[in-house]
Coordinates of C-alpha atoms and ligand atoms in Angstrom, one line a residue:
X1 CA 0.0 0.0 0.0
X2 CA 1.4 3.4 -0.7
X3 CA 0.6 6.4 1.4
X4 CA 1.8 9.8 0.6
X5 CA 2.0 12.4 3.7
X6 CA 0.1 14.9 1.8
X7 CA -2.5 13.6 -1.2
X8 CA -3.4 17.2 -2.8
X9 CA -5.0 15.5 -6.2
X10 CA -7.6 13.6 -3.7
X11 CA -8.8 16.5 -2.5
X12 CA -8.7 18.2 -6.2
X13 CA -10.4 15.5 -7.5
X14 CA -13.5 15.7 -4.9
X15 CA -14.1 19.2 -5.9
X16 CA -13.0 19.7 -9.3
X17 CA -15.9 21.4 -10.8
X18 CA -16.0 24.1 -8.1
X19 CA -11.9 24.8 -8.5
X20 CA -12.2 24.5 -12.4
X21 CA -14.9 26.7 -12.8
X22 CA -13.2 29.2 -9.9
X23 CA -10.0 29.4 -12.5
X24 CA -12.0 29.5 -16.0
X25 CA -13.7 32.6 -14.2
X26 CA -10.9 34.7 -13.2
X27 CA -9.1 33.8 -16.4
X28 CA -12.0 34.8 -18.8
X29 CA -12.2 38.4 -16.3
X30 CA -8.4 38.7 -16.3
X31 CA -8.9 39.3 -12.6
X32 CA -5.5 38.6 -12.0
X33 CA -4.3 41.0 -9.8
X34 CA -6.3 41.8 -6.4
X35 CA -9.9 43.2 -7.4
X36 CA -13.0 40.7 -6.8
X37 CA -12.4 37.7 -6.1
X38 CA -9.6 38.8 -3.6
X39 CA -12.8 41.2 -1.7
X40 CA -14.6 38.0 -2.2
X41 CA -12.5 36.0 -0.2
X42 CA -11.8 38.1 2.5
X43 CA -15.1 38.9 3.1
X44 CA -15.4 34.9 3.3
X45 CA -13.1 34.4 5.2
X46 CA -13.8 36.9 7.6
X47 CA -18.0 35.6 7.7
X48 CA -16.6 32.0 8.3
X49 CA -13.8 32.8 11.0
X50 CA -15.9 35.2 13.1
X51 CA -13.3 38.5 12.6
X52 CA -13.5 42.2 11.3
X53 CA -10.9 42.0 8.7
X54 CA -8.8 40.2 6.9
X55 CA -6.1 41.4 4.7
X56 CA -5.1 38.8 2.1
X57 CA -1.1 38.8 1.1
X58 CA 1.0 37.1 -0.7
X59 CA 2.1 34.3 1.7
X60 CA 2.3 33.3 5.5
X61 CA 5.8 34.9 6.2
X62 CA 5.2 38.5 4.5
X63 CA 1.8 38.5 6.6
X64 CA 4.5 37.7 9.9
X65 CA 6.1 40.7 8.8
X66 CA 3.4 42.8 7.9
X67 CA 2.0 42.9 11.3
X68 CA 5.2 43.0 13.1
X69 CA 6.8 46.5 10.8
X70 CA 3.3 47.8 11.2
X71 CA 3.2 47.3 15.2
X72 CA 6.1 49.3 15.2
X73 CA 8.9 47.1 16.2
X74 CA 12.6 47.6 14.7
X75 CA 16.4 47.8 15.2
X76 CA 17.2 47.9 19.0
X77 CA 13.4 45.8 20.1
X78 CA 13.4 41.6 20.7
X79 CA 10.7 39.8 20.2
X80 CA 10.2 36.2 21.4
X81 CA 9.5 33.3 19.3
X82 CA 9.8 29.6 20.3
X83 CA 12.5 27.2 19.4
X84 CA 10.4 24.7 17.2
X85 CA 9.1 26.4 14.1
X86 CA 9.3 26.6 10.5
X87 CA 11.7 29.5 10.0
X88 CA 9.3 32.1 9.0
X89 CA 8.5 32.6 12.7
X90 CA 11.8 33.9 13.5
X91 CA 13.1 35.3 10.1
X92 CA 10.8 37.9 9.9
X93 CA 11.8 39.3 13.3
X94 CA 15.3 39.8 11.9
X95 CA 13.9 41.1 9.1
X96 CA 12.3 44.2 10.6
X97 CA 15.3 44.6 12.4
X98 CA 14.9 43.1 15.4
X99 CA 16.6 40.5 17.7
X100 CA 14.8 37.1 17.9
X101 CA 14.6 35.1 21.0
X102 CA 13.8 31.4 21.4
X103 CA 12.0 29.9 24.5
X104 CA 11.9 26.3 24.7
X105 CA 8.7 24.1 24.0
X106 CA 6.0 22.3 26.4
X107 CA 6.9 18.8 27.0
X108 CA 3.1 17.3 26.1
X109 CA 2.0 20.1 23.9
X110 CA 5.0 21.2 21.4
X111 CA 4.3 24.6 21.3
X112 CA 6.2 27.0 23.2
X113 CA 6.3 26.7 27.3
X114 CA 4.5 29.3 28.9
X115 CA 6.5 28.5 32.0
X116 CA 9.5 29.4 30.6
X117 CA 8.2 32.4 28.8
X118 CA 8.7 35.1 31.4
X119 CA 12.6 34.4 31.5
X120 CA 13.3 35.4 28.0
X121 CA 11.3 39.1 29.1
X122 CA 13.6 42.0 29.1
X123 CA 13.0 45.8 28.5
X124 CA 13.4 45.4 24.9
X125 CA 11.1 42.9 24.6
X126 CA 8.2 44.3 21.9
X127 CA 6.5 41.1 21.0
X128 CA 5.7 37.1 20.9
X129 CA 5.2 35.4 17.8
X130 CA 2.8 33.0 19.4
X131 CA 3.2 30.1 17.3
X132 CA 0.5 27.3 17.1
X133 CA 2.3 24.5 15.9
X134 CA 0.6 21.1 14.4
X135 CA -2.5 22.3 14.8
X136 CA -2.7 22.8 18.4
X137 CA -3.4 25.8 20.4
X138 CA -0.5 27.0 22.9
X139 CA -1.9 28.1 26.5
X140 CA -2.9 31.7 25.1
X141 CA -4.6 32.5 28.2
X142 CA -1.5 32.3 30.5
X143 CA 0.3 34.0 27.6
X144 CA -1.8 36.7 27.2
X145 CA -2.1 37.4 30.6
X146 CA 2.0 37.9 30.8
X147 CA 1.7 39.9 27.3
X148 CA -0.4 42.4 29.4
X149 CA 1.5 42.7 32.7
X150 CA 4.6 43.1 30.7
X151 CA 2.9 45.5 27.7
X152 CA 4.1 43.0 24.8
X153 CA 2.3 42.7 21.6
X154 CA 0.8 39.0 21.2
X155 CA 0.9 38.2 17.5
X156 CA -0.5 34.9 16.6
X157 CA 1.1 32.4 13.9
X158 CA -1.7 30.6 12.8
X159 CA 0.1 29.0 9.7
X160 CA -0.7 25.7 11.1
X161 CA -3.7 25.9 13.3
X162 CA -7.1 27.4 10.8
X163 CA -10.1 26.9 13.4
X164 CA -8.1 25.3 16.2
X165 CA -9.7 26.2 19.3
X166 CA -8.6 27.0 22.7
X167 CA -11.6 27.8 25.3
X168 CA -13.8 28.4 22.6
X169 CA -11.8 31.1 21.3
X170 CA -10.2 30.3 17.6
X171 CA -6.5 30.7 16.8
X172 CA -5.5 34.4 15.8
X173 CA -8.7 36.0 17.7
X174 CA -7.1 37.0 20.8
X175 CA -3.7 38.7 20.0
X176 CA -3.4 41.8 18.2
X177 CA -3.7 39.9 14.9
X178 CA -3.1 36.7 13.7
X179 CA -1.2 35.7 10.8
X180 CA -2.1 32.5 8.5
X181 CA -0.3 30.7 5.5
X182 CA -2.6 29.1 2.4
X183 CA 0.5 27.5 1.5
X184 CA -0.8 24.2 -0.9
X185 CA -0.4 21.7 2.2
X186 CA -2.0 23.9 5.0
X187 CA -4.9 22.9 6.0
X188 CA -6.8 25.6 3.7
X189 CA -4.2 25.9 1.1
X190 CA -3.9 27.4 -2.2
X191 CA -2.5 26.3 -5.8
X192 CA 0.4 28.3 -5.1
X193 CA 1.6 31.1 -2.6
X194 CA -1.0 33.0 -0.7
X195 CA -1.9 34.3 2.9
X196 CA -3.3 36.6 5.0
X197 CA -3.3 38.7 8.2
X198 CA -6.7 38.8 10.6
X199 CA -7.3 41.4 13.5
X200 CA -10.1 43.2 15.2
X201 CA -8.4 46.5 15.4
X202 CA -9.6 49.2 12.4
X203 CA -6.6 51.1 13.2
X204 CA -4.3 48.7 12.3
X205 CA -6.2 46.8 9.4
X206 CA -5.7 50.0 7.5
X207 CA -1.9 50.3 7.9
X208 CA -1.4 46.8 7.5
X209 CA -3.7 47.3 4.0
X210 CA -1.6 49.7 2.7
X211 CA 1.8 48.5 3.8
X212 CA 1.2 45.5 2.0
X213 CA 0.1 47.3 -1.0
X214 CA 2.9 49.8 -1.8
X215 CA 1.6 52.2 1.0
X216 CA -1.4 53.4 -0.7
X217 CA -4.9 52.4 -0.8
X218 CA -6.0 54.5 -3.6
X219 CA -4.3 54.0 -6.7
X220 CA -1.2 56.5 -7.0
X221 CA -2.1 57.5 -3.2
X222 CA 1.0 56.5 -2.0
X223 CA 1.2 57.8 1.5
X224 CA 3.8 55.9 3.0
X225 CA 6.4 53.5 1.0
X226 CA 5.6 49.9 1.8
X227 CA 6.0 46.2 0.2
X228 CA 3.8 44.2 -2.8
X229 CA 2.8 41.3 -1.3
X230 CA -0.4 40.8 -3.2
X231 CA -3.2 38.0 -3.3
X232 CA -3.5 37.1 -6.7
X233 CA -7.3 36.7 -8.0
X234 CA -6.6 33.0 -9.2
X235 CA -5.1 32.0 -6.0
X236 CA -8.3 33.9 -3.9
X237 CA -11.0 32.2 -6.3
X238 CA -9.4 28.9 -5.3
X239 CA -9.6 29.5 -1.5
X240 CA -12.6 31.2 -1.9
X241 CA -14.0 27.8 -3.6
X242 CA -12.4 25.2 -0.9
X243 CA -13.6 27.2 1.5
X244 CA -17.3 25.6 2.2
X245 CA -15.1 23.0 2.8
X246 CA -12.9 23.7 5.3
X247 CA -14.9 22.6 8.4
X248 CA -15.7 19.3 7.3
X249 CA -11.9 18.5 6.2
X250 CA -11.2 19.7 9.9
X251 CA -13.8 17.7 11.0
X252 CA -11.6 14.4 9.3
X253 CA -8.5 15.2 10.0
X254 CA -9.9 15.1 13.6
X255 CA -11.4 11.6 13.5
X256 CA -8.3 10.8 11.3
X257 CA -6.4 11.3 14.5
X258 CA -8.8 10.0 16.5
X259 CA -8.6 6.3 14.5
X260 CA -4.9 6.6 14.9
X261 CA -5.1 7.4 18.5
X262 CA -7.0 3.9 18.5
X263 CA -4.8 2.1 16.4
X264 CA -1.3 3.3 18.2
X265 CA -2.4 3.1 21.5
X266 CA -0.9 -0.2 22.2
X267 CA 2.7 0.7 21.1
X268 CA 5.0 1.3 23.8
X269 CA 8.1 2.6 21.6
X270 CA 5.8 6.0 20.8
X271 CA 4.3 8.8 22.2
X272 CA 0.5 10.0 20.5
X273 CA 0.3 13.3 20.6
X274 CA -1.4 14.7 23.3
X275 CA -4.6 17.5 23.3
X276 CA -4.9 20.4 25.7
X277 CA -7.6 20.3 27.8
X278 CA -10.9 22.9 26.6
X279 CA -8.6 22.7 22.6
X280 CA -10.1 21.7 19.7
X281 CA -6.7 20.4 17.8
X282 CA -6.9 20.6 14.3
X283 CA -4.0 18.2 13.6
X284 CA -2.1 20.2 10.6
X285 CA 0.2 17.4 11.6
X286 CA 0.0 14.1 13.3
X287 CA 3.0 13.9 15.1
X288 CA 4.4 11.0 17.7
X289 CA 7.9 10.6 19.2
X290 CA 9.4 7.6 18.6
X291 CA 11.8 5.3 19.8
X292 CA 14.7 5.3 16.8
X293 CA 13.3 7.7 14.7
X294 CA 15.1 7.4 11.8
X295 CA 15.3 3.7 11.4
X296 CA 11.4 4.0 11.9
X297 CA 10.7 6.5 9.0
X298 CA 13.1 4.5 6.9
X299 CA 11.0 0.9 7.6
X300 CA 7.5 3.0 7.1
X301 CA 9.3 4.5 3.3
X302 CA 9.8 1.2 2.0
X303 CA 6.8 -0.1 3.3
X304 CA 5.0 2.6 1.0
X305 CA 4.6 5.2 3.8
X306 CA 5.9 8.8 3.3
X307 CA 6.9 10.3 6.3
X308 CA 8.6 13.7 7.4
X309 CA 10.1 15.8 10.5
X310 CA 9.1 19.0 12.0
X311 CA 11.4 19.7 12.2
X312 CA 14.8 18.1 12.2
X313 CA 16.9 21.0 13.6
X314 CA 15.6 23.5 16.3
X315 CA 15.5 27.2 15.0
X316 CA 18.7 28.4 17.2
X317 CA 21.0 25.4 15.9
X318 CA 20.5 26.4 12.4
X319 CA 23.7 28.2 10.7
X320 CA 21.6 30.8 10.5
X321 CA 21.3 31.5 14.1
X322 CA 25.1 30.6 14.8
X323 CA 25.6 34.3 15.5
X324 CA 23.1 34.4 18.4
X325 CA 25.8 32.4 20.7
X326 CA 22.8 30.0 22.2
X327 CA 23.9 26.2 23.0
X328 CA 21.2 23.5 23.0
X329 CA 21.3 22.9 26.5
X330 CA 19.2 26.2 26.9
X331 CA 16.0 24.6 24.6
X332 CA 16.4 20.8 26.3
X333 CA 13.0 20.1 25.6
X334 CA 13.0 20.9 22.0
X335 CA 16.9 19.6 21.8
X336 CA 15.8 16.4 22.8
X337 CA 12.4 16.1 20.7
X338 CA 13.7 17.2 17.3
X339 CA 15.4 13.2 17.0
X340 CA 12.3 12.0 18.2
X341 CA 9.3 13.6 16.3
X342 CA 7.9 12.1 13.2
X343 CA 5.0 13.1 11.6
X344 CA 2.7 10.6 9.9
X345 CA 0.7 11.1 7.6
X346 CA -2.1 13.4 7.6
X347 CA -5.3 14.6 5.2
X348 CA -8.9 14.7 5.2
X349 CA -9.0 12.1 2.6
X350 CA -6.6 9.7 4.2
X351 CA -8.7 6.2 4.7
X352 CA -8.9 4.0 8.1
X353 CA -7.5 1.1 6.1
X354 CA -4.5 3.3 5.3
X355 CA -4.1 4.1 9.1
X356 CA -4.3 0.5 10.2
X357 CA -1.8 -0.2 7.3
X358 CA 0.3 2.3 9.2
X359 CA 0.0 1.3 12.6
X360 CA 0.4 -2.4 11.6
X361 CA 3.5 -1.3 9.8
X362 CA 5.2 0.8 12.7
X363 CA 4.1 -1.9 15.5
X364 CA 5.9 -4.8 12.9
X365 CA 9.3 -2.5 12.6
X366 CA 9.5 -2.7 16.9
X367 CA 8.1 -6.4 17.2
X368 CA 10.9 -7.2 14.3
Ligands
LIG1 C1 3.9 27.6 6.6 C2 4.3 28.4 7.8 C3 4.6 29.8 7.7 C4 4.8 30.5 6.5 O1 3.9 30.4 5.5 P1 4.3 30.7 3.9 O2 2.9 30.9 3.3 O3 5.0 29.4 3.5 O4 5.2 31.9 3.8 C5 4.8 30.5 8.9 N1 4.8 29.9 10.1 C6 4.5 28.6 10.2 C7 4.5 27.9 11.6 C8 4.3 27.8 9.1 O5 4.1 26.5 9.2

């Protein structure tokens, strides 16, 4: 049996009309470049989520940077990310200038600890990039309550988490805005590059608006220099089309998990990943630990299972971060989970015979 991680031509195929006729549209109106169907979307987007505005952009990591230039925050400010993350989390805080700062992660939950959170505090601290990694909510509430004491933005990565739920509150609702990624294998992705920023504060939607559109908001109007980072109209008729969607792939990833939750439970070599209590997880990514990790993925490849890491090298031991001066020993929880974590495969589509498959498969490699 062969099981990809990701299976985007499934999902194509179960709603081909709707995304055929979405492109035909925009092609026949030459819509290409923002106009309707980006308006249409965000206005979608903004009815389905339960927010004021949404600013569409032209990926996950401009919308990162976006909110973070337009909050202010520059040359001489730090702002605090955690340690396990897809680079865009940190690179855009060096981007506007600023230092980033890695906090470890949560032992049961992945995301970043909010016990260790008040440590990395100092007076330059501006912001947290709140990240909510695999689908999974971190503990906003303590989070938030710290971003108030200490006056700190809270700016929510939502690349991975569309409709995850902590308390009944969704991902991105709570901080200042929330950034998300369409990126082809997010949970609501795109046929290409696309993304967008949400937030509840009018003051802000505006500046963020016209940074991302060469400072002006009327034509020629430029009032203030900014970036292109455009939505494209194919890109937006596509989302706009998956989107009626979108709850009920959530709804499957979530008894996807659920069936391998049943059919892992017995293995003693690996960890299932844990939910938060009062989250709705929406399991971008299924990920366990596992007893020799790499041997493991290797057995589950040529058994016909793709696999993958997220992510096999902790932000601050990348070359990139070399210059910061950390050592491991300060992120020992993420250290010691980035040998360990593999993530199985993971979409709507994805069949309970094809999770059994897997299970059977990984509990062979340890019986063998
Ligand atoms: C995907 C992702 C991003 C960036 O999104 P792009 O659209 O690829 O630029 C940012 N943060 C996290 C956590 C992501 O997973």
């Amino acid at each position: 049996m062969n099981i990809p991680f990701v299976d985007l031509k499934a999902q194509y195929h179960s709603i081909r009309k709707d995304i055929d006729t979405a492109i035909e549209n925009v092609i026949s109106e030459t819509a290409f470049i923002g106009g309707k169907y980006v308006k249409d979307f965000e206005a979608a987007f903004a009815e389905l989520y339960g927010v004021k505005h949404v600013i569409a952009c032209a990926n996950g990591t401009d919308s990162l940077y976006i909110i973070m230039k337009m909050l202010g925050i520059g040359e001489g400010d730090e702002v605090i990310t955690v340690a396990n993350s897809w680079i865009s989390s940190s690179e855009t805080i060096s981007q506007t200038g600023a230092k980033p700062v890695f906090v470890d992660i949560h032992p049961d939950y992945y995301s970043i600890d909010e016990k260790k959170l008040e440590a990395a505090i100092t007076p330059r601290t501006k912001a947290i990039i709140l990240v909510h990694l695999q689908g999974q909510m971190a503990d906003i509430e303590t989070i938030e309550r710290i971003c108030k004491e200490k006056n700190i933005h809270l700016i929510e990565d939502c690349a991975q988490s569309h409709f995850s739920e902590y308390k009944g509150v969704r991902a991105g609702l709570r901080g200042i805005a929330g950034s998300f990624s369409f990126y082809p294998g997010k949970n609501l992705g795109a046929y290409g590059d696309a993304g967008c920023i949400i937030t509840n504060d009018d003051e802000l939607a505006i500046k963020m608006r016209r940074y991302a559109s060469h400072g002006a908001l009327k034509k020629h109007q430029h009032e203030v220099e900014g970036i292109n980072s455009r939505l494209d109209g194919l890109q937006a008729a596509i989302l706009s089309a998956k989107l009626p969607y979108i709850l009920k792939w959530t709804e499957q990833r979530i008894a996807n998990a659920k069936l391998y939750d049943k059919y892992l439970s017995g293995i003693s070599e690996i960890v299932i990943p844990q939910v938060r209590p009062d989250s709705v997880h929406t399991y971008h990514l299924y990920v366990i630990r596992a007893q020799r990790r790499d041997e493991l993925a290797q057995y589950l490849k040529e058994n016909g299972i793709e696999t993958a890491v997220h992510y096999p090298i902790i932000l601050p031991s990348l070359k990139a971060y070399e210059y910061l001066g950390t050592t491991s020993d300060q992120f020992p929880v993420a250290h010691q989970y980035q040998s360990q974590i593999l993530s199985l495969p993971m979409y709507p589509e994805l069949t309970e015979e094809g999770i059994k498959y897997i299970a059977d498969t990984i509990a062979a490699f340890y019986k063998a």
